Backbone as ProteinMPNN parsed JSONL, in Angstrom:
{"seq_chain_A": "XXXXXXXXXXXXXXXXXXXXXXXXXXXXXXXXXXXXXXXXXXXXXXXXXXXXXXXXXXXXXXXXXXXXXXXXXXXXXXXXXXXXXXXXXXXXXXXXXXXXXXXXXXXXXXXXXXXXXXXXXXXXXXXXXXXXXXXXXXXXXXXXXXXXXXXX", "coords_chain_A": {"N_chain_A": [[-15.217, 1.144, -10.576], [-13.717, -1.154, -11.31], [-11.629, -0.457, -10.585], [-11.677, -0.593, -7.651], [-11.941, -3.189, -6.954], [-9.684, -4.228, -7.606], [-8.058, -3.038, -5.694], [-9.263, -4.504, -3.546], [-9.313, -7.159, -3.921], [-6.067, -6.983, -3.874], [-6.303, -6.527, -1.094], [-7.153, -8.933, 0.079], [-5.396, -11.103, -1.185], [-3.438, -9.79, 0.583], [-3.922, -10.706, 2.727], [-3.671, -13.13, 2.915], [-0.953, -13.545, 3.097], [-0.369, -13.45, 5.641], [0.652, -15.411, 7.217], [3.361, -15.02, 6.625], [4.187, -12.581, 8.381], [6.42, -11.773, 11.09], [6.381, -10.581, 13.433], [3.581, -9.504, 15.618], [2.34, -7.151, 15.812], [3.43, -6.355, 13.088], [1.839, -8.204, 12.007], [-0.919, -7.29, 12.826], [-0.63, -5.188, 11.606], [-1.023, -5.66, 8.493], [-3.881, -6.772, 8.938], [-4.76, -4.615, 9.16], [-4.924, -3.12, 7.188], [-5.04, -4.41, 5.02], [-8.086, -5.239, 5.177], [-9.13, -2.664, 5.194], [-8.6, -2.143, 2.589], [-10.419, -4.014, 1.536], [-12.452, -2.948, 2.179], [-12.837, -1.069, 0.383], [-14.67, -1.782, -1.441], [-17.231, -2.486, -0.586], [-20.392, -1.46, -0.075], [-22.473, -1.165, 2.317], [-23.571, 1.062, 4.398], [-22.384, 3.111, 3.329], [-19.748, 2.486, 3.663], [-17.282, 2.602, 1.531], [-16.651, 4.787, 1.354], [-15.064, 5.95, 2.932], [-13.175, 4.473, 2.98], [-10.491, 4.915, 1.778], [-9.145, 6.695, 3.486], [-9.199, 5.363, 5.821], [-7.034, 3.529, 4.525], [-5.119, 5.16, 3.952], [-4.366, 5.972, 6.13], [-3.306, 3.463, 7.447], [-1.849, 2.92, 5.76], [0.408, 4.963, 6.569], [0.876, 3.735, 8.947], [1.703, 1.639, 8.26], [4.28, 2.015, 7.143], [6.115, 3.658, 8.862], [5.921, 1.143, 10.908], [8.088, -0.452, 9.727], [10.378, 0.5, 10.802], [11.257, -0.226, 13.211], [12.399, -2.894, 12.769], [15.13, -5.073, 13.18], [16.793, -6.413, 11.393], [16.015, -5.696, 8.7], [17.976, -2.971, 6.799], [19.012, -0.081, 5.986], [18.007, 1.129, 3.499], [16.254, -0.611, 3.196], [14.337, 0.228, 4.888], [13.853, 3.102, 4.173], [12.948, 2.768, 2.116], [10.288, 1.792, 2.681], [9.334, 3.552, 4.392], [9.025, 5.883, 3.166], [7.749, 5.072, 1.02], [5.252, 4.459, 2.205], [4.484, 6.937, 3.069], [4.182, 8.372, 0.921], [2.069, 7.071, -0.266], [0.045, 7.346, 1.969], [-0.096, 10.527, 1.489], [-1.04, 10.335, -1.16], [-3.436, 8.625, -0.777], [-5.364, 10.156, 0.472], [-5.097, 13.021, -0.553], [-7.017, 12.197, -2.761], [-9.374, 12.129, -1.624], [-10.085, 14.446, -0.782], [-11.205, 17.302, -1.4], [-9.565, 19.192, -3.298], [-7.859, 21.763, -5.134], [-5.776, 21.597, -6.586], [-4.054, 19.793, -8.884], [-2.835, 16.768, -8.73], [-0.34, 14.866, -9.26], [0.224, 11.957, -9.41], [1.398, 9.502, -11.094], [4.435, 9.405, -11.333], [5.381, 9.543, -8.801], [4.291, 5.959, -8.479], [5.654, 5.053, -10.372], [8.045, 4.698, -9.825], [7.809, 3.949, -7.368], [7.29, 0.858, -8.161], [9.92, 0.396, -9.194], [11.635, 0.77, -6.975], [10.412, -1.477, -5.343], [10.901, -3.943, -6.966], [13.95, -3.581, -7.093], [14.429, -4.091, -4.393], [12.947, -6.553, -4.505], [14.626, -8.328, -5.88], [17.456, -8.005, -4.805], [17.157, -8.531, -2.238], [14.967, -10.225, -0.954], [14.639, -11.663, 1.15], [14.769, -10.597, 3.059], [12.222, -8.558, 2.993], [10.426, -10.107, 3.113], [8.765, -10.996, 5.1], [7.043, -8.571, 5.319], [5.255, -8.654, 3.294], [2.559, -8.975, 2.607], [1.658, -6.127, 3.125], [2.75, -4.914, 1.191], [1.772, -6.175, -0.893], [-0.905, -5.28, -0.879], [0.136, -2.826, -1.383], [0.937, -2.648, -3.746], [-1.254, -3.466, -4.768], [-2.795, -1.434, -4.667], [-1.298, 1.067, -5.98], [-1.311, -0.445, -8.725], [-4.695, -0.552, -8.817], [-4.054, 2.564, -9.744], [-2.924, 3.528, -11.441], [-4.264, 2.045, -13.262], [-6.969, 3.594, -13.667], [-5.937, 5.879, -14.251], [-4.767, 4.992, -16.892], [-7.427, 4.574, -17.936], [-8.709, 6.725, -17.757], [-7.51, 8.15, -20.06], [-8.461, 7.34, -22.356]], "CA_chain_A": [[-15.597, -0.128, -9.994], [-12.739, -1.669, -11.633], [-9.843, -0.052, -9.764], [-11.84, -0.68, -6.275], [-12.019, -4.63, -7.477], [-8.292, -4.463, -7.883], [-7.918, -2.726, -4.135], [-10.053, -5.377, -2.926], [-8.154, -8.495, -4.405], [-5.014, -7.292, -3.424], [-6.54, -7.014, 0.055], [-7.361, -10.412, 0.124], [-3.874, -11.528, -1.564], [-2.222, -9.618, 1.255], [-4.068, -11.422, 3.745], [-3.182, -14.552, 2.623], [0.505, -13.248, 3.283], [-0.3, -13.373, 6.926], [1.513, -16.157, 8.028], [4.703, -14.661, 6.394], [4.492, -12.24, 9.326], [7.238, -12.422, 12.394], [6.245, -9.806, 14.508], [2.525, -9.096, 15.94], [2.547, -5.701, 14.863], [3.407, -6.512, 11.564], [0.407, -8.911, 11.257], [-2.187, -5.983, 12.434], [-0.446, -3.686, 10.186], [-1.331, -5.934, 7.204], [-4.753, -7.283, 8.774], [-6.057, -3.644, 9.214], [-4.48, -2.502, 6.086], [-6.097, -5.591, 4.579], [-9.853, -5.118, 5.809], [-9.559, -1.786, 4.976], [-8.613, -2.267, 0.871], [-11.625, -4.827, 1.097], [-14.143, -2.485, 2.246], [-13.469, -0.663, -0.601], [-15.926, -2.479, -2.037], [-18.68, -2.253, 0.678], [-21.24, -0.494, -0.064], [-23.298, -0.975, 3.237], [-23.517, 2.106, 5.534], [-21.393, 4.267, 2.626], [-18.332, 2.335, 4.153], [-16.378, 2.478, 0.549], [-16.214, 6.156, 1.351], [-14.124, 6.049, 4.108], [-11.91, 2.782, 2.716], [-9.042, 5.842, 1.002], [-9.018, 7.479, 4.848], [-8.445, 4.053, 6.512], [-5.818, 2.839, 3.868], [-3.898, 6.032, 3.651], [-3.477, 6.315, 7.9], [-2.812, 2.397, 7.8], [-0.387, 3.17, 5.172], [1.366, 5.305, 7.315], [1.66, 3.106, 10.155], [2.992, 0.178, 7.821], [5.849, 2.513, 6.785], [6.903, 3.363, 10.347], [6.068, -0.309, 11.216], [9.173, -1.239, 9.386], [11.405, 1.307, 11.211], [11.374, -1.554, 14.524], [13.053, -4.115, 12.455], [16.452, -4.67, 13.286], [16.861, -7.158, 10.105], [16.238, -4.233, 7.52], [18.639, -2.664, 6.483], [18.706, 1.594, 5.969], [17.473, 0.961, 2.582], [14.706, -1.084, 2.729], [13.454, 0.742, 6.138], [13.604, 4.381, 3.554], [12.171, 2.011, 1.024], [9.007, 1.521, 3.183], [8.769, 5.081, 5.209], [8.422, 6.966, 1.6], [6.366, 4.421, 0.019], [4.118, 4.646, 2.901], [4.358, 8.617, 3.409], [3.607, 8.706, -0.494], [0.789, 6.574, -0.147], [-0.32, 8.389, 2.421], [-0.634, 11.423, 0.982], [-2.215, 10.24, -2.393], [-4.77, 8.375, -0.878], [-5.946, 11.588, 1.041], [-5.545, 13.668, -1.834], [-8.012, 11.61, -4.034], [-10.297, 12.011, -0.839], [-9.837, 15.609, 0.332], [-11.315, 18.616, -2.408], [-8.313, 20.01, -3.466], [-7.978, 22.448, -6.405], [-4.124, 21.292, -7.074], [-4.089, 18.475, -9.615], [-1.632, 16.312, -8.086], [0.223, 13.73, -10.332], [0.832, 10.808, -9.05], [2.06, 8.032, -11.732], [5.636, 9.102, -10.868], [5.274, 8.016, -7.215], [3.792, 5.093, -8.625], [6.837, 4.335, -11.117], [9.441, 4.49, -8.774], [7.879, 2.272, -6.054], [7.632, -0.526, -8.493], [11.06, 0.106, -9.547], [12.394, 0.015, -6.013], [9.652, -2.851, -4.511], [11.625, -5.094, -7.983], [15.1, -3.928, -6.537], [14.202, -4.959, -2.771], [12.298, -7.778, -4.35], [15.627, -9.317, -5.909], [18.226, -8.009, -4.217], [17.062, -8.529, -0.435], [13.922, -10.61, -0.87], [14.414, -12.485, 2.274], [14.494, -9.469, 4.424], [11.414, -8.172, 2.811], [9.414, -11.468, 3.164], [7.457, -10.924, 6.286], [6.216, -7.731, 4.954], [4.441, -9.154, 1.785], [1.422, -8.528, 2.578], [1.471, -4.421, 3.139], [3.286, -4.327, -0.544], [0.833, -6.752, -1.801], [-1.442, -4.184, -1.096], [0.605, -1.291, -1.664], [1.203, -2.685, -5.594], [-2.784, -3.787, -5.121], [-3.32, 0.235, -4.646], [-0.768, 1.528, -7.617], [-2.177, -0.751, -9.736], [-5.679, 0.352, -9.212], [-4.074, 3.946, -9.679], [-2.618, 3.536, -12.633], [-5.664, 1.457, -14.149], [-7.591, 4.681, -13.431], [-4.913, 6.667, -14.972], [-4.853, 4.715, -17.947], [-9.108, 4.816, -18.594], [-8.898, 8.015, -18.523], [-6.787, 8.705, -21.336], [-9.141, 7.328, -23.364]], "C_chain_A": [[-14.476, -1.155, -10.139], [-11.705, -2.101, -10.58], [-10.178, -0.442, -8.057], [-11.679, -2.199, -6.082], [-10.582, -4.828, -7.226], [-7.64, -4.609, -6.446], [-8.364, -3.991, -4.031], [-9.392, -7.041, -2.604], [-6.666, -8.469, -3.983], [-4.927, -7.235, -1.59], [-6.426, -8.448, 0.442], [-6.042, -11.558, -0.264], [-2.971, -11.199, -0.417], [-2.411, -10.175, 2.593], [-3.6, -13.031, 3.473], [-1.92, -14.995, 3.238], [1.091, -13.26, 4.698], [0.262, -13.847, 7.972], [2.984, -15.868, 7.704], [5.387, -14.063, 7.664], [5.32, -11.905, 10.147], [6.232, -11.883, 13.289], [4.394, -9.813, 14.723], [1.937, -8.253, 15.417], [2.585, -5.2, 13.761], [1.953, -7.144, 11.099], [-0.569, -7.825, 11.559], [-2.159, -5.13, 11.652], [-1.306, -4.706, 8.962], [-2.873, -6.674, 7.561], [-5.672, -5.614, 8.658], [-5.78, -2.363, 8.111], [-5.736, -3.504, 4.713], [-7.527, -5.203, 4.17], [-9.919, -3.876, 5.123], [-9.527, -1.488, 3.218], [-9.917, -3.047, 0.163], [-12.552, -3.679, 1.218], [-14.066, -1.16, 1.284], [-14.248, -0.734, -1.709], [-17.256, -2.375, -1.665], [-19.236, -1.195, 0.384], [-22.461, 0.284, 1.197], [-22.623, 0.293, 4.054], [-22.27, 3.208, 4.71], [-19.702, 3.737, 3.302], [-16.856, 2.57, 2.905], [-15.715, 3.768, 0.712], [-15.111, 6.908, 1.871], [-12.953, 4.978, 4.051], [-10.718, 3.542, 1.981], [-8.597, 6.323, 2.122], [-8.021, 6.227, 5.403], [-7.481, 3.566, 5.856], [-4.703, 3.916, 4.039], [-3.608, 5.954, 5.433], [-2.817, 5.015, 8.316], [-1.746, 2.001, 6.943], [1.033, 3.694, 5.405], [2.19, 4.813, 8.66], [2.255, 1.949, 9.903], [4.106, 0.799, 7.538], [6.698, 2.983, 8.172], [6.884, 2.28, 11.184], [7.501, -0.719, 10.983], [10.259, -0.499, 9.887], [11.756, 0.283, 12.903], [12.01, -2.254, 14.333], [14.686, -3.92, 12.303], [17.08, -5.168, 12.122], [17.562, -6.364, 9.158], [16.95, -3.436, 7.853], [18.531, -0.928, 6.413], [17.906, 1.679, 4.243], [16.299, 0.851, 2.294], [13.895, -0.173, 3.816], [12.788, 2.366, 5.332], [13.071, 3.824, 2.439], [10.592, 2.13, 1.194], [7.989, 2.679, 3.819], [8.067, 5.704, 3.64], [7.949, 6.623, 1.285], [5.051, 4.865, 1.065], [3.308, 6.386, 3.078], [3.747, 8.848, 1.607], [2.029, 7.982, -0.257], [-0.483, 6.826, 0.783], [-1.61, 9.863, 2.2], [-1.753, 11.305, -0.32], [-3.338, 9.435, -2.265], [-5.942, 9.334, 0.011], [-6.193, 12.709, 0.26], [-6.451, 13.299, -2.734], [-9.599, 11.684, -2.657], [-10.854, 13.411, -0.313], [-10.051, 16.466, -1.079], [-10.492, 19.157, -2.62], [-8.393, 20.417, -5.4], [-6.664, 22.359, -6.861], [-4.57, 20.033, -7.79], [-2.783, 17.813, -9.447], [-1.305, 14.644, -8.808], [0.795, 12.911, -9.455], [1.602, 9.435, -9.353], [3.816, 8.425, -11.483], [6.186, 8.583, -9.742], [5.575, 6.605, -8.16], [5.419, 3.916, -9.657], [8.332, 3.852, -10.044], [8.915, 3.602, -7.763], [7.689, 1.118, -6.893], [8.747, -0.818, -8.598], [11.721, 0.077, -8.235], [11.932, -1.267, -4.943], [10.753, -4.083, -5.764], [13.397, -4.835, -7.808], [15.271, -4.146, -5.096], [14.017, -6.099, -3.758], [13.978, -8.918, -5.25], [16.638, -8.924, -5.387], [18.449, -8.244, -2.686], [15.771, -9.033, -0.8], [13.521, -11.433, 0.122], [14.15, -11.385, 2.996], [13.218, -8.637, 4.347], [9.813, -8.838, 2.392], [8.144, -10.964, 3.577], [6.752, -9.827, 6.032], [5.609, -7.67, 3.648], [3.58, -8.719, 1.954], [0.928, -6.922, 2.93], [2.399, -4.314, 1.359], [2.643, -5.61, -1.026], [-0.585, -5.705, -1.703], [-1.497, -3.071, -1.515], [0.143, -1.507, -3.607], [-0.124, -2.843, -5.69], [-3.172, -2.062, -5.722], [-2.824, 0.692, -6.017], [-1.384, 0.356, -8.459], [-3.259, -0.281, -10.149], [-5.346, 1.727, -10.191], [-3.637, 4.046, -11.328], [-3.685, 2.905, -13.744], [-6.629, 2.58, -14.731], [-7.134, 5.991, -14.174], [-4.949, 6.711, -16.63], [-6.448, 4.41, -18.717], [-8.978, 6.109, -18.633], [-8.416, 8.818, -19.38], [-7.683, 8.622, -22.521], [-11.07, 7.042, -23.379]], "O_chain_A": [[-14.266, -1.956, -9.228], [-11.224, -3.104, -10.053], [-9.254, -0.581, -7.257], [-11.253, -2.524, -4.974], [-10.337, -5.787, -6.494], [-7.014, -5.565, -5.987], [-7.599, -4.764, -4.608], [-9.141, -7.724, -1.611], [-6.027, -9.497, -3.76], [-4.0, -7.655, -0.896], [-5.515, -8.908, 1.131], [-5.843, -12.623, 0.321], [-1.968, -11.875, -0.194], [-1.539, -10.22, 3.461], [-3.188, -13.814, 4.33], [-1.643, -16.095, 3.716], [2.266, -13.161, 5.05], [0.454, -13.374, 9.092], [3.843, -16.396, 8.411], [6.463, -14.438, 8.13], [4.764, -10.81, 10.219], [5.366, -12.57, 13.83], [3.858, -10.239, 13.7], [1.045, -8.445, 14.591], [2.118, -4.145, 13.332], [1.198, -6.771, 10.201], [-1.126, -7.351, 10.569], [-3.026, -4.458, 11.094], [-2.386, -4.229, 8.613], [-3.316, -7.256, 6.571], [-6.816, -5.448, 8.235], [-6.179, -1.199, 8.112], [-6.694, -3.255, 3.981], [-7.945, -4.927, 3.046], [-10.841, -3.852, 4.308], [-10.324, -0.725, 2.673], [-10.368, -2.953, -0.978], [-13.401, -3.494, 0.346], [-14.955, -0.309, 1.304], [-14.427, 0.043, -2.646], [-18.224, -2.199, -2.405], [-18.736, -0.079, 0.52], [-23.026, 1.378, 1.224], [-21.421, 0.442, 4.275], [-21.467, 3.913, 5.321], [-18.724, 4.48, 3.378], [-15.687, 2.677, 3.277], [-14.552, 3.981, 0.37], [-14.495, 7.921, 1.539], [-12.074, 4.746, 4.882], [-9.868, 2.777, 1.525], [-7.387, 6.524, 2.021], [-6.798, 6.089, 5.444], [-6.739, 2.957, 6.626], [-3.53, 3.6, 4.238], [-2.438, 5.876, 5.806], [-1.976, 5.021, 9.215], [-0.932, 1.101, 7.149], [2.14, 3.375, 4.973], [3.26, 5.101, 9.197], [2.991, 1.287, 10.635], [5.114, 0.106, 7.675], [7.85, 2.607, 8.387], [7.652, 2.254, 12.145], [8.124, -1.276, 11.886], [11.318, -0.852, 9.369], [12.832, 0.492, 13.463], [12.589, -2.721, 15.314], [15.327, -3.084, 11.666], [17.978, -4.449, 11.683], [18.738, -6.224, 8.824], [16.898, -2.976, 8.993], [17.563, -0.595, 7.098], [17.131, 2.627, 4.117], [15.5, 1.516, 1.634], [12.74, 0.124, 3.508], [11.687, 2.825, 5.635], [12.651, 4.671, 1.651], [9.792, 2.432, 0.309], [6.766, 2.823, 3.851], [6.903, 5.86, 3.271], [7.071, 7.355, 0.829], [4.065, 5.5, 0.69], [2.148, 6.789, 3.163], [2.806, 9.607, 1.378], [1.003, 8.644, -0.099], [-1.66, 6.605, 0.499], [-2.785, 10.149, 2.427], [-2.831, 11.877, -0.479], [-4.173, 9.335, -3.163], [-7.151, 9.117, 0.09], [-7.253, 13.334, 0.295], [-6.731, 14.133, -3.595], [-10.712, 11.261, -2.97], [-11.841, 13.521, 0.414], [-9.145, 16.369, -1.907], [-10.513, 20.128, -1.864], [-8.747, 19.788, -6.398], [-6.391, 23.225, -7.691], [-5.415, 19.297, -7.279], [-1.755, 18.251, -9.964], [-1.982, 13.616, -8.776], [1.802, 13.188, -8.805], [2.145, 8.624, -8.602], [4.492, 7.396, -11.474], [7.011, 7.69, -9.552], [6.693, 6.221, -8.502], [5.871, 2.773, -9.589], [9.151, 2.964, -9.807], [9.528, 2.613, -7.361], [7.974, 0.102, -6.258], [9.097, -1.959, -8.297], [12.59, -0.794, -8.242], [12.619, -1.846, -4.101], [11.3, -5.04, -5.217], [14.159, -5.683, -8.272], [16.405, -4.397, -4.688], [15.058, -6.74, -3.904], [14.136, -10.12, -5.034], [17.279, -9.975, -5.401], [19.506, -8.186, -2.058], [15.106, -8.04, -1.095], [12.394, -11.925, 0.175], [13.08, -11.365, 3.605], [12.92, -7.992, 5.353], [8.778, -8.479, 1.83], [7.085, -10.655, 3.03], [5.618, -9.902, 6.504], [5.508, -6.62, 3.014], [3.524, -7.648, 1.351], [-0.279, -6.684, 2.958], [2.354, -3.308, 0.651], [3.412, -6.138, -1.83], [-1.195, -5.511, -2.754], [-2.437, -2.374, -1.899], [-0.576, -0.862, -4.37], [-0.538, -2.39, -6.757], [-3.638, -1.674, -6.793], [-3.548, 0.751, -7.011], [-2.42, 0.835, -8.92], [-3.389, 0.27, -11.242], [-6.057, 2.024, -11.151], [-4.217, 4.718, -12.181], [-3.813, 3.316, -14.898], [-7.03, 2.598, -15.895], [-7.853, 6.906, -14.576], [-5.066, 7.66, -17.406], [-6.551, 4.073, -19.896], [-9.172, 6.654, -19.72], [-8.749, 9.994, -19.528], [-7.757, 9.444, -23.435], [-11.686, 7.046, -24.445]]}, "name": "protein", "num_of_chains": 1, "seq": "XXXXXXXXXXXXXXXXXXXXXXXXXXXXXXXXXXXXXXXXXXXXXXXXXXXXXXXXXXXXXXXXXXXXXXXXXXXXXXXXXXXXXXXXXXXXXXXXXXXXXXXXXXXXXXXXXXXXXXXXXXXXXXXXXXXXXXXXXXXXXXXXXXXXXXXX"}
């Protein structure tokens, strides 16, 4: 309940982020990336069920979102594809029966450590997309929250 609380909030944080924006495209990426971290909360009509489906395919279209921008750099654009293609996959894997136990806090380490070398070394060029990595870090957070209850 926690970790869906966490999703939820950083939904709502990354909407906030909305007017950062430029592009059109960019803002639906982060409104239907958004909506969809909230309704992991929703309980009406079993919608929470389906809120790891909708984040992981709207995860994938914020990481080829940022492949349009002429701005970004080759860096940040392979910054955003892999985060997204990781995120992706592990929110489909936590959704999809699978008998592989699939570790994910190393993902999780490395995109903070390269969202905190975008975020000071190029933090202008990685403005307008605040709000899909205010979600993204909303998500690893959860994941790691989840990570770290169950240790003990």
């Amino acid at each position: 309940m926690i970790s869906s609380l966490i999703i939820a909030l950083a939904g709502v944080f990354g909407l906030f982020k909305l007017k950062k924006a430029k592009s059109q495209f960019t803002k639906l990426v982060i409104v239907l990336l958004g909506f969809s971290a909230i309704a992991s909360v929703v309980n009406y009509y079993q919608i929470s069920t389906y809120a790891p489906v909708a984040i992981g395919f709207f995860s994938l279209l914020a990481s080829f979102e940022s492949t349009s921008s002429f701005s970004m750099k080759k860096p940040q654009i392979l910054f955003f594809v892999l985060s997204g293609l990781g995120f992706f996959i592990f929110s489909l894997a936590s959704v999809l029966p699978l008998h592989v136990n699939i570790i994910d806090w190393p993902f999780l380490i490395l995109f903070f450590i390269g969202l905190g070398y975008h975020w000071f070394n190029h933090g202008k060029k990685i403005k307008s997309r605040m709000g899909i990595l205010i979600v993204w870090s909303g998500l690893a957070i959860s994941w790691l929250f989840t990570l770290v209850a169950s240790m003990f």
